[in-house]
mmCIF file of C-alpha atoms and ligand atoms in Angstrom:
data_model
loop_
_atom_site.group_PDB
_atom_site.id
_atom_site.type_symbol
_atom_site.label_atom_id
_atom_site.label_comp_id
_atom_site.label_asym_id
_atom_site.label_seq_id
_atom_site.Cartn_x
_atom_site.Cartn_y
_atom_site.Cartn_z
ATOM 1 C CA UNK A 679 -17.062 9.215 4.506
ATOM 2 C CA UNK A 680 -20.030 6.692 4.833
ATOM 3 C CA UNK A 681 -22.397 6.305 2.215
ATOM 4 C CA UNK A 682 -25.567 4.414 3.609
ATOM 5 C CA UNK A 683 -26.781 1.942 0.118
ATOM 6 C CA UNK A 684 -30.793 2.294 1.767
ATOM 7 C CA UNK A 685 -30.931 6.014 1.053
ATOM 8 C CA UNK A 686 -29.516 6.005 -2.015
ATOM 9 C CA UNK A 687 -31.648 7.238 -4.632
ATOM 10 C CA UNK A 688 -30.300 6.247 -7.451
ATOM 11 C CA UNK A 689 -28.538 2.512 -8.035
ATOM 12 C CA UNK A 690 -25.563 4.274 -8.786
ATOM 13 C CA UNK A 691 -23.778 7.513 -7.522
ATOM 14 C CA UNK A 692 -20.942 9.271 -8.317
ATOM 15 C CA UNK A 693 -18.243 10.458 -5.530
ATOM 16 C CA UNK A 694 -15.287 13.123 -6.012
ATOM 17 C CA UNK A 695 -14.385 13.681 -2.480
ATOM 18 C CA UNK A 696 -11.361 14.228 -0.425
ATOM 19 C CA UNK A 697 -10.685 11.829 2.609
ATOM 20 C CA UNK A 698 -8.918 13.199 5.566
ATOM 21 C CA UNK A 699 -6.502 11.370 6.960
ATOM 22 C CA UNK A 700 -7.794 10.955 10.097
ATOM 23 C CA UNK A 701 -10.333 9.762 8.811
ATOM 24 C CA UNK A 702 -8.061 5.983 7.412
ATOM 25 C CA UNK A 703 -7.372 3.518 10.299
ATOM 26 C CA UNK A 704 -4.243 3.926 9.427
ATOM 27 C CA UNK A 705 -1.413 1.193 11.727
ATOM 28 C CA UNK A 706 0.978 0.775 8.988
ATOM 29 C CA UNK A 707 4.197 1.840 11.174
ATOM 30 C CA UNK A 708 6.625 1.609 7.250
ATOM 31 C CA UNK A 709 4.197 3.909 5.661
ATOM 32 C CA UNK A 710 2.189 6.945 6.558
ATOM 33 C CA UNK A 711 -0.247 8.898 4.458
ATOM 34 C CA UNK A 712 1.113 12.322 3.856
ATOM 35 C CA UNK A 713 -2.031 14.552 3.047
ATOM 36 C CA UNK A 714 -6.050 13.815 2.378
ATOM 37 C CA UNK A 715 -6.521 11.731 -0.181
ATOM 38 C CA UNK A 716 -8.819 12.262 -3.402
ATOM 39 C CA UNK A 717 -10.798 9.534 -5.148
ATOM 40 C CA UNK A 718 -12.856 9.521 -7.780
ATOM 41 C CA UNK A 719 -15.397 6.616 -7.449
ATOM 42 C CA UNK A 720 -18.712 5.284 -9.303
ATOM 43 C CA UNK A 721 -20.620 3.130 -6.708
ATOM 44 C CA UNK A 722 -22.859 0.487 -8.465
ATOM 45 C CA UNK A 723 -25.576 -1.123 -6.514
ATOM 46 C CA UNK A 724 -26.385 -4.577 -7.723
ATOM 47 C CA UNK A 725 -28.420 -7.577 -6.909
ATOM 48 C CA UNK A 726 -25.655 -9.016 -4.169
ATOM 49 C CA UNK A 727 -22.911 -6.929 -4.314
ATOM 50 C CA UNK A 728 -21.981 -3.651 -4.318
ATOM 51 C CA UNK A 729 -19.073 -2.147 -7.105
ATOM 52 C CA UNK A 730 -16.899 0.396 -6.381
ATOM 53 C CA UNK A 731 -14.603 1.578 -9.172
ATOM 54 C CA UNK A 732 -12.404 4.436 -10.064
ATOM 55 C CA UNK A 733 -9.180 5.770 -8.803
ATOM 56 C CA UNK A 734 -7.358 7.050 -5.608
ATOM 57 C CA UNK A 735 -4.727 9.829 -5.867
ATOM 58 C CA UNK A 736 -2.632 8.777 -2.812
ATOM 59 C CA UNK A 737 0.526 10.528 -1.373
ATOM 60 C CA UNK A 738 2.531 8.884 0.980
ATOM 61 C CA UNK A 739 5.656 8.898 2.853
ATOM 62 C CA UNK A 740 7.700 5.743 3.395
ATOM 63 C CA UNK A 741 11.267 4.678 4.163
ATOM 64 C CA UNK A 742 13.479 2.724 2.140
ATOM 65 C CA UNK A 743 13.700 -0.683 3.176
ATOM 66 C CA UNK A 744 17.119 -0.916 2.456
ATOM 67 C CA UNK A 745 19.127 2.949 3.466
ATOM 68 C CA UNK A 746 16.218 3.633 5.935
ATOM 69 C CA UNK A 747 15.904 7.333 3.765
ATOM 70 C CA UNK A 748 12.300 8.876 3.463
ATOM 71 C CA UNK A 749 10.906 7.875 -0.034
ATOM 72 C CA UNK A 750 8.216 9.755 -0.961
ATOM 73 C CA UNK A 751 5.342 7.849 -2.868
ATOM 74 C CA UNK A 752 2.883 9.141 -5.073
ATOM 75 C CA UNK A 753 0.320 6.644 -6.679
ATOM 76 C CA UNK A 754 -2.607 6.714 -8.654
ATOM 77 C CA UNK A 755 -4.402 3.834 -8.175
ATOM 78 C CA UNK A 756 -7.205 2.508 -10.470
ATOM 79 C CA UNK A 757 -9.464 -0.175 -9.085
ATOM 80 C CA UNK A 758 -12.598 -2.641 -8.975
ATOM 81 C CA UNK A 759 -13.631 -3.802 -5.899
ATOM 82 C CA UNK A 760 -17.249 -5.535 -4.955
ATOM 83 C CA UNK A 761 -18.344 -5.588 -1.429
ATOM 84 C CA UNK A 762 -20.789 -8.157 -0.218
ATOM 85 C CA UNK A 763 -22.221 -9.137 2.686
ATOM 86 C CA UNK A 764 -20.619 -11.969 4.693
ATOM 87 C CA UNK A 765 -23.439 -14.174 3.719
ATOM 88 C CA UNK A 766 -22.905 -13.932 -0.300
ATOM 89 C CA UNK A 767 -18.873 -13.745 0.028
ATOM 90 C CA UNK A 768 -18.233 -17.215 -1.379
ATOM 91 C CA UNK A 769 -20.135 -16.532 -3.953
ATOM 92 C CA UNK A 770 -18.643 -13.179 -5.258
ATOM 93 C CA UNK A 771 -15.302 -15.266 -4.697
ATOM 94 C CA UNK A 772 -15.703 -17.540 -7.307
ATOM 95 C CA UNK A 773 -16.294 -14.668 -9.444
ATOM 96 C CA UNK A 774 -13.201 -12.970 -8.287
ATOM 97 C CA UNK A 775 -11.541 -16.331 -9.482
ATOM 98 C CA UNK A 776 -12.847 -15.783 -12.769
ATOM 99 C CA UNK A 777 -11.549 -11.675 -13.079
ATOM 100 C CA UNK A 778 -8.129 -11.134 -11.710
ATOM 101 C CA UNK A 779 -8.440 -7.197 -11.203
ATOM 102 C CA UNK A 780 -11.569 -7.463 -9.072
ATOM 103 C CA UNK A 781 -11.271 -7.214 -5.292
ATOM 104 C CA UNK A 782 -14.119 -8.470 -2.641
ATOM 105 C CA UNK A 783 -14.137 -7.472 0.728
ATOM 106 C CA UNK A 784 -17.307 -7.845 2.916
ATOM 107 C CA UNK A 785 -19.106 -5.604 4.580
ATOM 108 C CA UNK A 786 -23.071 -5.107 6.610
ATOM 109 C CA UNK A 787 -24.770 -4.644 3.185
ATOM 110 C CA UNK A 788 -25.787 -0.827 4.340
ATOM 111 C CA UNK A 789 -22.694 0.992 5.291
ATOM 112 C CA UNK A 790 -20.142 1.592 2.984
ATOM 113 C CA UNK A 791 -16.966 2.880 4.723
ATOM 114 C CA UNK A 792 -15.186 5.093 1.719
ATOM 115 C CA UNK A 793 -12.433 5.370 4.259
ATOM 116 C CA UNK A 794 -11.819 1.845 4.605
ATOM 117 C CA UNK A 795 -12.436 1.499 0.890
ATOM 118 C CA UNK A 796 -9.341 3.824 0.392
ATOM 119 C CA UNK A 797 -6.981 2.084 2.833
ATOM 120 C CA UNK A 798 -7.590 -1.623 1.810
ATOM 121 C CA UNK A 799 -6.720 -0.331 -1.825
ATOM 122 C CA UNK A 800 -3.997 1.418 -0.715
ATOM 123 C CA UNK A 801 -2.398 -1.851 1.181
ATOM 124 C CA UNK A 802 -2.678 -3.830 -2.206
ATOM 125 C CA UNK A 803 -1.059 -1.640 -4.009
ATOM 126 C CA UNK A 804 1.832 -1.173 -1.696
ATOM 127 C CA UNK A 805 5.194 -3.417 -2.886
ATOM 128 C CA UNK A 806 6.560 -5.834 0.012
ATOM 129 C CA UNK A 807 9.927 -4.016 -0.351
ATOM 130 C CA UNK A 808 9.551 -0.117 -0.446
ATOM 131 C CA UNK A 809 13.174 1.252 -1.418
ATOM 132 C CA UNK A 810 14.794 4.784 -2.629
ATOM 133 C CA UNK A 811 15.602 3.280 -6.158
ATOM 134 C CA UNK A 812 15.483 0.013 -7.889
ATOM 135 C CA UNK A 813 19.508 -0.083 -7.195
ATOM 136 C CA UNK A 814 19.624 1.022 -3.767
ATOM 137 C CA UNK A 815 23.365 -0.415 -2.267
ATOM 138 C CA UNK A 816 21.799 0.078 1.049
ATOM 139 C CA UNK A 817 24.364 0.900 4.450
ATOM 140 C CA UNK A 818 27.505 -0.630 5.307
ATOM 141 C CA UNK A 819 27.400 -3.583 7.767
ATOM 142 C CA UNK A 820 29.894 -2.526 10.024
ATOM 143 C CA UNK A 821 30.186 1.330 9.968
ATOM 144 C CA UNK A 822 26.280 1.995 8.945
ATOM 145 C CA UNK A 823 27.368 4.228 5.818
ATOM 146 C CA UNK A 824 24.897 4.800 3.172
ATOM 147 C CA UNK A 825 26.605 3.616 0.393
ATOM 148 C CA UNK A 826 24.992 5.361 -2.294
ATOM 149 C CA UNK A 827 26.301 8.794 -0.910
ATOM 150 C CA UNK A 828 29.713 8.056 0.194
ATOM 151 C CA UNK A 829 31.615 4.731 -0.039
ATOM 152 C CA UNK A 830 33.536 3.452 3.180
ATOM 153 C CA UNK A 831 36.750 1.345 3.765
ATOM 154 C CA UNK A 832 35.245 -1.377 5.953
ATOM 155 C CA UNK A 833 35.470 -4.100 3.634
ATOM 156 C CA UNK A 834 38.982 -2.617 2.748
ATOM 157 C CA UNK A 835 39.690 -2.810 6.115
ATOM 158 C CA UNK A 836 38.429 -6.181 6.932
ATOM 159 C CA UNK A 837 40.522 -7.406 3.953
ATOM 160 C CA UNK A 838 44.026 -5.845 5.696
ATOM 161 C CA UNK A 839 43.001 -7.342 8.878
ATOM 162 C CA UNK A 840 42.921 -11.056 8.070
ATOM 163 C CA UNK A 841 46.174 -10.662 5.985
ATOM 164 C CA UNK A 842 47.327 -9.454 8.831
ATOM 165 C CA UNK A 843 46.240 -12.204 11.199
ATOM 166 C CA UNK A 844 48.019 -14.751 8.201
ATOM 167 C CA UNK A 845 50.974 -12.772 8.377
ATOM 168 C CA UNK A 846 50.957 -13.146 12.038
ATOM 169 C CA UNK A 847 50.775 -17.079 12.534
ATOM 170 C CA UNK A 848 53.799 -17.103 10.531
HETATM 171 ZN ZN1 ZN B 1284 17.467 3.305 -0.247
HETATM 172 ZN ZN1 ZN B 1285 31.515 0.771 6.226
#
């Protein structure tokens, strides 16, 4: 969904929309967005910039970085971002540097992609490691076993084989 700033009526609009997900530019290949996502967004027109806040109800489906099992994520994520045009950027950075939980991205001062709005917040609040559960144990090495549903005698095995080699030189 586009929302062009120059016929906006008002200098600030509410949105409560769903956004397909064709609609995302999605080429994440770890994560894929499972169904459309909602958001619930004030858009603030100001003198340079233009504030987006509110929240994203996002459902995706991932797989665990360790066991390689589908982990499905569900996140609500509550945000402030500004969007500029390239020609005021520096200047919105600095006051970025001065508020942590404020995003800027740029954009052609007119356009206002909601869709791209909705995928750069959902890349920031993606974690580097995705996994199952904070204690994942992850497969087995050598026989590819996920280890938290069955346990496997490799290391058992490897064990038996070297005291077997040291019994062997003797
Ligand atoms: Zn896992
Ligand atoms: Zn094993």
């Amino acid at each position: 969904m586009i929302v062009q700033l120059t016929q906006l009526e008002q200098p600030e609009i509410s949105v409560c929309e769903a956004i397909e997900v064709s609609e995302i530019e999605w080429d994440e290949e770890d994560v894929t967005i499972a169904e459309a996502i909602q958001i619930k967004v004030n858009i603030t027109k100001g003198d340079v910039q233009v504030r987006v806040e509110g929240l994203i109800d996002a459902k995706l489906n991932a797989n665990c970085s360790r066991c390689f099992e589908e982990v499905k994520i569900e996140k609500e994520i509550i945000f402030k971002a500004d969007y500029v045009t390239r020609e005021n950027f520096s200047k919105e950075l600095e006051l970025e540097l001065k508020k942590e939980d404020l995003d800027v991205s740029i954009f052609d001062g007119e356009n206002l992609d909601l869709a791209e709005v909705v995928r750069e917040q959902i890349l920031l609040s993606l974690p580097t490691q995705i996994l199952c559960r904070d204690d994942c144990k992850g497969l087995c090495g050598i026989c590819w076993a996920n280890l938290n549903k069955q346990s496997c005698n490799c290391h058992q095995s490897e064990l038996q084989m070297r005291w077997i080699q040291l019994k062997s030189l003797n």
